[in-house]
PDB file of C-alpha atoms in Angstrom:
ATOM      1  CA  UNK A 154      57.898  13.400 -22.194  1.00  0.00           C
ATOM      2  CA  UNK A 155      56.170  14.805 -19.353  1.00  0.00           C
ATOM      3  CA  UNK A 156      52.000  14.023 -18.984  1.00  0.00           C
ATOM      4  CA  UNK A 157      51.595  18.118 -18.614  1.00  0.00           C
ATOM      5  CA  UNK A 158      53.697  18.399 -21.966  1.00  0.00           C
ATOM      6  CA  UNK A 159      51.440  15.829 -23.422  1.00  0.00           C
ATOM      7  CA  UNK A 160      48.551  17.593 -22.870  1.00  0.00           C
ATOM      8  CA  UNK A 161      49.321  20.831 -23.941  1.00  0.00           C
ATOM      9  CA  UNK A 162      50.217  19.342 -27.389  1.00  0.00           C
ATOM     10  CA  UNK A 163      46.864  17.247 -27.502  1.00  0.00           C
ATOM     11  CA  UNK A 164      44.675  20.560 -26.303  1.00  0.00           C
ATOM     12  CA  UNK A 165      46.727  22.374 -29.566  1.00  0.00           C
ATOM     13  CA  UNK A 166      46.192  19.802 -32.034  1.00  0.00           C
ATOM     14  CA  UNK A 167      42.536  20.029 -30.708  1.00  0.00           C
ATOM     15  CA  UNK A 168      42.400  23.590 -31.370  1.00  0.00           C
ATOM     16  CA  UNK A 169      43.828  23.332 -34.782  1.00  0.00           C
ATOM     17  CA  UNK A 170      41.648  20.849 -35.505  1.00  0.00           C
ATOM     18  CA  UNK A 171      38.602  22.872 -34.458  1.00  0.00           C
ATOM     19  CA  UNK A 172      39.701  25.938 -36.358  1.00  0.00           C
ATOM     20  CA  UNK A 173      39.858  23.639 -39.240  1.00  0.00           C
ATOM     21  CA  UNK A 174      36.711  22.000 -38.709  1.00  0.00           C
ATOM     22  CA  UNK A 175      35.300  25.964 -38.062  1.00  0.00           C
ATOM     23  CA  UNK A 176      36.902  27.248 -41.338  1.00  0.00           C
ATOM     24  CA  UNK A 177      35.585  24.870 -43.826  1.00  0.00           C
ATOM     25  CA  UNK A 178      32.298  24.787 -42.383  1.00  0.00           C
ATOM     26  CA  UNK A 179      31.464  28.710 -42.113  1.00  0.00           C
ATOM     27  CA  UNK A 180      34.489  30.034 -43.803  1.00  0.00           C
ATOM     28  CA  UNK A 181      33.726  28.819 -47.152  1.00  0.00           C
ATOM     29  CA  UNK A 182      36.869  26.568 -47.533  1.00  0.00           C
ATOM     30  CA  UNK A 183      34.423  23.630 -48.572  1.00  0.00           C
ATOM     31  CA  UNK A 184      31.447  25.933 -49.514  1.00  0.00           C
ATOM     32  CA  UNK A 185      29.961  24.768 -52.957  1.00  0.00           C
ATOM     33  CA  UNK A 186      28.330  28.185 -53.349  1.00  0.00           C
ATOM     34  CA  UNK A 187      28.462  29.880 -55.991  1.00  0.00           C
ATOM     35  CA  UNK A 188      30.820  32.821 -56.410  1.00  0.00           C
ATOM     36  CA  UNK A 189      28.903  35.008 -58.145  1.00  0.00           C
ATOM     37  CA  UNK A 190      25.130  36.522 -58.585  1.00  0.00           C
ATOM     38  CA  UNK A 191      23.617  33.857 -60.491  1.00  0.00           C
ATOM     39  CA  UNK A 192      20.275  36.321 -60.973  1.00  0.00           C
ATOM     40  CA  UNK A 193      21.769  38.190 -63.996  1.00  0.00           C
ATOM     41  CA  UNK A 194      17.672  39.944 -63.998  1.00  0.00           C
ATOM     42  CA  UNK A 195      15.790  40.540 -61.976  1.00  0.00           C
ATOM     43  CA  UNK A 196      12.295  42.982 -62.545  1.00  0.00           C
ATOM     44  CA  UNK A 197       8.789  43.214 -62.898  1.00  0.00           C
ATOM     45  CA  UNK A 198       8.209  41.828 -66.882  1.00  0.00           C
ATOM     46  CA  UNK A 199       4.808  44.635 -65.874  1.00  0.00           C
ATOM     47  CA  UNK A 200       7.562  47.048 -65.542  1.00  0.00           C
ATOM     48  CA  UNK A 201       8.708  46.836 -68.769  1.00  0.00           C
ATOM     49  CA  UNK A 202       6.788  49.136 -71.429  1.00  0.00           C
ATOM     50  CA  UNK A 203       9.489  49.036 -74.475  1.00  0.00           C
ATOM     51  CA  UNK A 204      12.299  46.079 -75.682  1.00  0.00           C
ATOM     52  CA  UNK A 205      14.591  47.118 -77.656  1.00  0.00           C
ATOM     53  CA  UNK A 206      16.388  44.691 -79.778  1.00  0.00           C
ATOM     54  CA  UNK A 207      19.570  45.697 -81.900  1.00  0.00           C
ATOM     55  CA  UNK A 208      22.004  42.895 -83.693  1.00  0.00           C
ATOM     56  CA  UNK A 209      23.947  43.344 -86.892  1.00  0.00           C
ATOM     57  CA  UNK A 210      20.684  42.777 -88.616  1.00  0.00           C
ATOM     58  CA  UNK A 211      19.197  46.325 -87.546  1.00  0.00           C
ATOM     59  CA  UNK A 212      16.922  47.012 -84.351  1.00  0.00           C
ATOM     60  CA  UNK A 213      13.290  46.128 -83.645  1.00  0.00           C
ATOM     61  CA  UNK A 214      11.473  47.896 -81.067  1.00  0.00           C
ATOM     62  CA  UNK A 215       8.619  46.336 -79.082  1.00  0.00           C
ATOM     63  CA  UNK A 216       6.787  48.979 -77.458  1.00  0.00           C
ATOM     64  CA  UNK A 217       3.953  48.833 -74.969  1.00  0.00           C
ATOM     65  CA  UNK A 218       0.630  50.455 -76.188  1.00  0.00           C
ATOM     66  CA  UNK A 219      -2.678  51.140 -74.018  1.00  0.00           C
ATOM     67  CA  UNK A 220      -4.099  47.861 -75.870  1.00  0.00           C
ATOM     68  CA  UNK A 221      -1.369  45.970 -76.340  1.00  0.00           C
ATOM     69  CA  UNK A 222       1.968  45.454 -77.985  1.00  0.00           C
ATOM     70  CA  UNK A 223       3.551  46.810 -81.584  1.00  0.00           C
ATOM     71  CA  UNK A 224       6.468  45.836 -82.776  1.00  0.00           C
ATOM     72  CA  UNK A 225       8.394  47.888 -85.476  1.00  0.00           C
ATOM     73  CA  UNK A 226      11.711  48.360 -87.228  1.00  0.00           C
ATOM     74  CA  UNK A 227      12.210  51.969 -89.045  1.00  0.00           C
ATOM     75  CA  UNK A 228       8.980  53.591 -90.362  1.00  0.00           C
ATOM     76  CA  UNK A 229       7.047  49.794 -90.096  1.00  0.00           C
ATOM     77  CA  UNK A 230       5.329  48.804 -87.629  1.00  0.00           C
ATOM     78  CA  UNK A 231       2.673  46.115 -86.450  1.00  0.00           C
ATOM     79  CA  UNK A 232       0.336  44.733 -83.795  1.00  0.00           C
ATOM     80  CA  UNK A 233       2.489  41.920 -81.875  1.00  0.00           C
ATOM     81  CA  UNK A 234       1.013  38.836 -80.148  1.00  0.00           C
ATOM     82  CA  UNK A 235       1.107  40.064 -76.728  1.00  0.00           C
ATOM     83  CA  UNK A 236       0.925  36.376 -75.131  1.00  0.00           C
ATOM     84  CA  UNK A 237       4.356  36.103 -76.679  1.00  0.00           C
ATOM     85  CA  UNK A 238       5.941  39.231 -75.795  1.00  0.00           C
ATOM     86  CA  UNK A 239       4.195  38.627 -72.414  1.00  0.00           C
ATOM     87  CA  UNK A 240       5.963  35.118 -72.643  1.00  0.00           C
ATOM     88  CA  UNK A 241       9.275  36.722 -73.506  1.00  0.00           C
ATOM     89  CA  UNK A 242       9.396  39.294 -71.113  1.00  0.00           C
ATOM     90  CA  UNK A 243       8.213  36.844 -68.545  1.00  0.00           C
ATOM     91  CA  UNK A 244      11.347  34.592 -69.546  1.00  0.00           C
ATOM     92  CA  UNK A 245      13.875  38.014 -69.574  1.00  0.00           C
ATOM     93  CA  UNK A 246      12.617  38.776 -66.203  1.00  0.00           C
ATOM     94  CA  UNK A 247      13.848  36.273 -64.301  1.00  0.00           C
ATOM     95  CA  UNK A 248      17.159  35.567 -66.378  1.00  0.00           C
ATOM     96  CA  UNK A 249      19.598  33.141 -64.269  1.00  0.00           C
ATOM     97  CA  UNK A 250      23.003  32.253 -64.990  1.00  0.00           C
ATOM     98  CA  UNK A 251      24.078  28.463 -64.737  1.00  0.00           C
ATOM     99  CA  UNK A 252      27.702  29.159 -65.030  1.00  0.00           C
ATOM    100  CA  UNK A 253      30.392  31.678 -65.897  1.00  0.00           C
ATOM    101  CA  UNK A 254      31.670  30.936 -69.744  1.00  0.00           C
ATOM    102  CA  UNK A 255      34.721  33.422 -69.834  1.00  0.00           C
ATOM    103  CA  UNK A 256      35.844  36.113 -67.535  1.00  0.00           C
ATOM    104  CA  UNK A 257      37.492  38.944 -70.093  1.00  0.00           C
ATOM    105  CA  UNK A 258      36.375  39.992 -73.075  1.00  0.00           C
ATOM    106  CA  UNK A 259      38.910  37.751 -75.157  1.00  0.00           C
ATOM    107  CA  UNK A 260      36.817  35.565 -75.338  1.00  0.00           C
ATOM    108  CA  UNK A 261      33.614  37.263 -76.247  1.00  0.00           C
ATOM    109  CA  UNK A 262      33.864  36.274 -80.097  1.00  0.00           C
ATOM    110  CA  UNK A 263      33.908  32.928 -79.102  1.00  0.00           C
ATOM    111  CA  UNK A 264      30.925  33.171 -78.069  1.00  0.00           C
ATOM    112  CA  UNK A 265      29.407  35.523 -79.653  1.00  0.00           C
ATOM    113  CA  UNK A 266      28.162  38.176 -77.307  1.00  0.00           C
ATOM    114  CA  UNK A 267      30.881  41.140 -78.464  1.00  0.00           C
ATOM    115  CA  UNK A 268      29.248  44.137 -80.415  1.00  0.00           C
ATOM    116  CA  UNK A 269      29.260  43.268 -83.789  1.00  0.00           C
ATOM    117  CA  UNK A 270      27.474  39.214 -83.119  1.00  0.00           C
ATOM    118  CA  UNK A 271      25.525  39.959 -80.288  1.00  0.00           C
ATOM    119  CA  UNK A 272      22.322  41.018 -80.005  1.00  0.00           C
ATOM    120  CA  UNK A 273      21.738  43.803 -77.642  1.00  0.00           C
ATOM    121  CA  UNK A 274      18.113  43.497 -75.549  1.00  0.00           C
ATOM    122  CA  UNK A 275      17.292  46.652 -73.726  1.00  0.00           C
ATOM    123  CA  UNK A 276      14.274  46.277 -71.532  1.00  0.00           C
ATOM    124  CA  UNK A 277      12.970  50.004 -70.579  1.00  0.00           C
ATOM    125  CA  UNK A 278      10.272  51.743 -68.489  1.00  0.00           C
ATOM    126  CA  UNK A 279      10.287  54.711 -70.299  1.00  0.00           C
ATOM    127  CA  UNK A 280      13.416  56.345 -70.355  1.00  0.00           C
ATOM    128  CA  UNK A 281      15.206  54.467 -68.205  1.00  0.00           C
ATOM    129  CA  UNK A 282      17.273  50.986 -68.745  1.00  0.00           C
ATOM    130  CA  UNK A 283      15.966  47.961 -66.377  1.00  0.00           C
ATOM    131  CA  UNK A 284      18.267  45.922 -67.967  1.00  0.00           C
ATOM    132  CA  UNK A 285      20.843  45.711 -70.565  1.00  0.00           C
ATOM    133  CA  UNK A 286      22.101  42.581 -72.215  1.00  0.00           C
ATOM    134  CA  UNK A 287      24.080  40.835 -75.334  1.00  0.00           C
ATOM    135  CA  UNK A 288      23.009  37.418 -76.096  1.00  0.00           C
ATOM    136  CA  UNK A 289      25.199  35.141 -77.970  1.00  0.00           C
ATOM    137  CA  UNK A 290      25.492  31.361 -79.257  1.00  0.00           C
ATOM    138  CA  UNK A 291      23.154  29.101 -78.519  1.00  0.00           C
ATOM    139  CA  UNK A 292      23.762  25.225 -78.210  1.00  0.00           C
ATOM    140  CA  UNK A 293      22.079  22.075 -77.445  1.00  0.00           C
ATOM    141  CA  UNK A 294      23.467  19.436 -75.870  1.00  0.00           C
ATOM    142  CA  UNK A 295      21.681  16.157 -77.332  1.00  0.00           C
ATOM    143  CA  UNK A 296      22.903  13.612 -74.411  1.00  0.00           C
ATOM    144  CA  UNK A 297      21.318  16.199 -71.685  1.00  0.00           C
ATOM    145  CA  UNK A 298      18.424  17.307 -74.111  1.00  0.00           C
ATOM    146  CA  UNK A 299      19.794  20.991 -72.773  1.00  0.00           C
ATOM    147  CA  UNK A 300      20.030  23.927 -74.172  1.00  0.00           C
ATOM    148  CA  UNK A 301      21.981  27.055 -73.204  1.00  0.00           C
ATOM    149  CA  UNK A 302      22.659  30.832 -74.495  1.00  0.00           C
ATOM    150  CA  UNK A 303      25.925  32.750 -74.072  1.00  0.00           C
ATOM    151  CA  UNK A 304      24.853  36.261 -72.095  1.00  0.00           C
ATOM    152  CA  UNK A 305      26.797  39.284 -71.045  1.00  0.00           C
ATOM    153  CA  UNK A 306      25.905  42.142 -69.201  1.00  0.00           C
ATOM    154  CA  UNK A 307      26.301  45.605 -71.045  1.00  0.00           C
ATOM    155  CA  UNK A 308      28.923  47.232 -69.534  1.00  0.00           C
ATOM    156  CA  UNK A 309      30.567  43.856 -67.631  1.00  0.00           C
ATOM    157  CA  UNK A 310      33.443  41.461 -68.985  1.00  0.00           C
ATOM    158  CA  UNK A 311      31.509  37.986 -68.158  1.00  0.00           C
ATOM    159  CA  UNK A 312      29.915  35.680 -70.407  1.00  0.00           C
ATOM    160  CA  UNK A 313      27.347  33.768 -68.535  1.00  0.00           C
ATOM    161  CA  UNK A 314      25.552  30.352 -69.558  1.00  0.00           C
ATOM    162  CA  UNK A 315      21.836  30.718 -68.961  1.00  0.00           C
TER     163      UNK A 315
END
């Protein structure tokens, strides 16, 4: 085999190697991100002037008042603790997802976040719908001392661990 030959096959192996090398690095080949939003909230917990939380128990409604917080189910209602709704809403706010559960809603039952298990939380400013979510089963893991919550997005198919 000629030297010229030679080198032409060592400057393409080269190449192939670089693209390789290229690829994984910046074309996500080897990339341990995540592939998808792992902020399933994101707002303002100021923002939010009304919860609304609906299960197969009934709804509640926490509502924002000029001094404070009420919370109320039908014709009832009663001054809330507004450290802990503060807390809640503080929690809500900034809801993350560790990782996806299930990917179609065959599986939703299993984990409870379809209509009829779920309950709904609907954080408002007025009128309008920050955010819209069905929480589900809840487990602890003893070994980790961990806990996580099944969550889906109103309106989306995935069930996310938070």
């Amino acid at each position: 085999m000629s030297s010229n030959k030679k080198n032409r096959i060592l400057v393409l192996v080269f190449l192939a190697l670089a693209a390789a090398i290229l690829l994984y690095q910046y074309g996500g080949w080897g990339s341990k991100e995540r592939s998808f939003d792992k902020e399933l909230v994101t707002l303002h917990p100021d923002d939010i002037d009304q919860l609304l939380i609906s299960g197969p128990e009934g709804e509640v409604t926490l509502l924002k008042q000029d001094d404070g917080w009420t919370v109320g189910s039908g014709e009832r209602t009663y001054v809330a603790d507004t450290a802990m709704v503060k807390g809640i809403l503080s929690e809500l706010s900034v809801l993350e997802s560790v990782r996806i559960a299930a990917v179609d809603e065959g599986r939703w039952g299993e984990y409870q976040v379809d209509d009829s298990m779920g309950v709904r939380l609907r954080m408002m400013e007025g009128n309008e719908v920050l955010a819209d979510l069905i929480v589900g089963s809840y487990t602890f893991n003893q070994r980790t001392r961990g806990a996580n919550s099944y969550v889906r997005l109103q309106g989306k198919p995935e069930v996310h661990v938070v």
